[in-house]
Amino acid sequence: MRITVELGYPSDIGAQCAAVRREVTDRIRTWAGMDVPDLAVSVERLHSAHSRHTDQERVR
């Protein structure tokens, strides 16, 4: 399985990915009764605390 996430930065990206992996595999085990032997977590985007804007501040 694969999952893609967006994470805050700066932070421990490896630790965040490990936490996502644990949470997703635990939920699948609980909800579907299935074990997930391999879950790839891809980081699609990093969000800096300094560059966060609300939709009102963005210009498209």
Coordinates of N, CA and C in Angstrom, one line a residue:
M1 N 0.8 -1.2 0.0 CA 0.0 0.0 0.0 C 0.9 1.2 0.0
R2 N 0.3 2.3 -0.5 CA 1.0 3.6 -0.5 C 0.0 4.7 0.1
I3 N 0.6 5.6 0.7 CA -0.1 6.8 1.2 C 0.7 8.0 1.0
T4 N 0.1 9.1 0.7 CA 0.8 10.4 0.4 C 0.4 11.4 1.5
V5 N 1.3 12.1 2.1 CA 1.0 13.0 3.1 C 1.6 14.4 2.9
E6 N 1.1 15.4 3.5 CA 1.7 16.7 3.6 C 2.1 16.9 5.0
L7 N 3.3 17.4 5.3 CA 3.8 17.5 6.7 C 4.3 18.9 7.0
G8 N 4.2 19.3 8.2 CA 4.8 20.5 8.7 C 6.3 20.4 8.7
Y9 N 7.0 21.6 8.6 CA 8.4 21.6 8.6 C 8.9 22.9 9.2
P10 N 9.9 23.0 10.0 CA 10.8 21.9 10.3 C 10.3 21.0 11.3
S11 N 10.7 19.7 11.1 CA 10.3 18.7 12.1 C 11.1 17.4 11.7
D12 N 10.9 16.4 12.5 CA 11.5 15.1 12.2 C 10.6 14.4 11.2
I13 N 10.9 14.5 10.0 CA 10.1 13.9 8.9 C 10.1 12.4 9.0
G14 N 11.2 11.7 9.4 CA 11.2 10.3 9.6 C 10.3 9.8 10.7
A15 N 10.3 10.6 11.8 CA 9.4 10.2 12.9 C 7.9 10.4 12.5
Q16 N 7.6 11.5 11.8 CA 6.3 11.7 11.4 C 5.8 10.6 10.4
C17 N 6.6 10.2 9.5 CA 6.2 9.2 8.5 C 6.0 7.8 9.3
A18 N 6.9 7.5 10.3 CA 6.7 6.3 11.1 C 5.4 6.4 11.9
A19 N 5.0 7.5 12.4 CA 3.8 7.7 13.1 C 2.6 7.5 12.2
V20 N 2.6 8.0 11.0 CA 1.6 7.8 10.0 C 1.5 6.4 9.7
R21 N 2.6 5.7 9.4 CA 2.6 4.3 9.1 C 2.0 3.4 10.2
R22 N 2.3 3.7 11.4 CA 1.7 3.0 12.5 C 0.2 3.2 12.6
E23 N -0.2 4.5 12.5 CA -1.6 4.8 12.6 C -2.5 4.1 11.5
V24 N -2.0 4.2 10.3 CA -2.7 3.6 9.2 C -2.8 2.1 9.3
T25 N -1.7 1.5 9.6 CA -1.7 0.0 9.7 C -2.6 -0.5 10.9
D26 N -2.5 0.3 12.0 CA -3.4 -0.1 13.1 C -4.9 0.1 12.8
R27 N -5.2 1.2 12.1 CA -6.6 1.4 11.7 C -7.1 0.3 10.7
I28 N -6.3 0.0 9.8 CA -6.7 -1.0 8.8 C -6.9 -2.4 9.5
R29 N -6.0 -2.7 10.4 CA -6.1 -3.9 11.2 C -7.4 -3.9 12.0
T30 N -7.7 -2.8 12.6 CA -8.9 -2.7 13.4 C -10.2 -2.8 12.6
W31 N -10.2 -2.0 11.5 CA -11.5 -1.8 10.7 C -11.7 -3.0 9.8
A32 N -10.6 -3.5 9.2 CA -10.8 -4.6 8.2 C -10.3 -5.9 8.6
G33 N -9.6 -6.0 9.7 CA -9.0 -7.2 10.2 C -7.9 -7.7 9.3
M34 N -7.2 -6.8 8.6 CA -6.2 -7.2 7.7 C -4.8 -6.6 8.2
D35 N -3.8 -7.4 8.0 CA -2.4 -6.9 8.3 C -1.9 -6.2 7.0
V36 N -1.2 -5.1 7.2 CA -0.5 -4.5 6.1 C 1.0 -4.7 6.3
P37 N 1.6 -5.6 5.5 CA 3.0 -5.9 5.7 C 3.9 -4.8 5.2
D38 N 3.5 -4.0 4.3 CA 4.3 -2.9 3.8 C 3.5 -1.7 3.4
L39 N 3.8 -0.6 4.0 CA 3.1 0.7 3.7 C 4.1 1.7 3.4
A40 N 4.1 2.2 2.2 CA 5.0 3.3 1.7 C 4.4 4.6 2.0
V41 N 5.1 5.5 2.7 CA 4.6 6.8 3.0 C 5.4 7.8 2.2
S42 N 4.8 8.5 1.3 CA 5.4 9.5 0.5 C 5.1 10.9 1.0
V43 N 6.0 11.7 1.0 CA 5.8 13.1 1.4 C 5.7 13.9 0.2
E44 N 4.4 14.4 -0.1 CA 4.1 15.2 -1.3 C 4.5 16.6 -1.1
R45 N 4.4 17.2 0.1 CA 4.6 18.6 0.3 C 5.0 18.9 1.7
L46 N 5.9 19.8 1.9 CA 6.2 20.3 3.3 C 5.6 21.7 3.5
H47 N 5.1 21.9 4.6 CA 4.5 23.2 5.0 C 5.3 23.9 6.0
S48 N 5.9 25.0 5.7 CA 6.7 25.8 6.7 C 5.8 26.6 7.6
A49 N 6.1 26.7 8.8 CA 5.3 27.5 9.7 C 5.4 28.9 9.3
H50 N 6.4 29.3 8.6 CA 6.6 30.7 8.2 C 5.8 31.1 7.0
S51 N 5.5 30.1 6.2 CA 4.8 30.4 4.9 C 3.3 30.0 4.9
R52 N 2.8 29.6 6.0 CA 1.3 29.3 6.1 C 0.5 30.5 5.9
H53 N -0.5 30.4 5.0 CA -1.4 31.5 4.7 C -2.8 31.0 4.8
T54 N -3.8 31.8 5.1 CA -5.2 31.4 5.0 C -5.6 31.6 3.5
D55 N -6.7 31.1 3.1 CA -7.2 31.2 1.8 C -7.5 32.7 1.4
Q56 N -7.8 33.5 2.4 CA -8.0 34.9 2.2 C -6.7 35.7 1.8
E57 N -5.6 35.2 2.2 CA -4.3 35.8 2.0 C -3.7 35.4 0.7
R58 N -4.2 34.3 0.1 CA -3.6 33.8 -1.1 C -4.2 34.5 -2.4
V59 N -3.3 34.6 -3.3 CA -3.8 35.2 -4.6 C -3.6 34.1 -5.6
R60 N -4.6 33.8 -6.4 CA -4.5 32.8 -7.4 C -4.7 33.3 -8.8

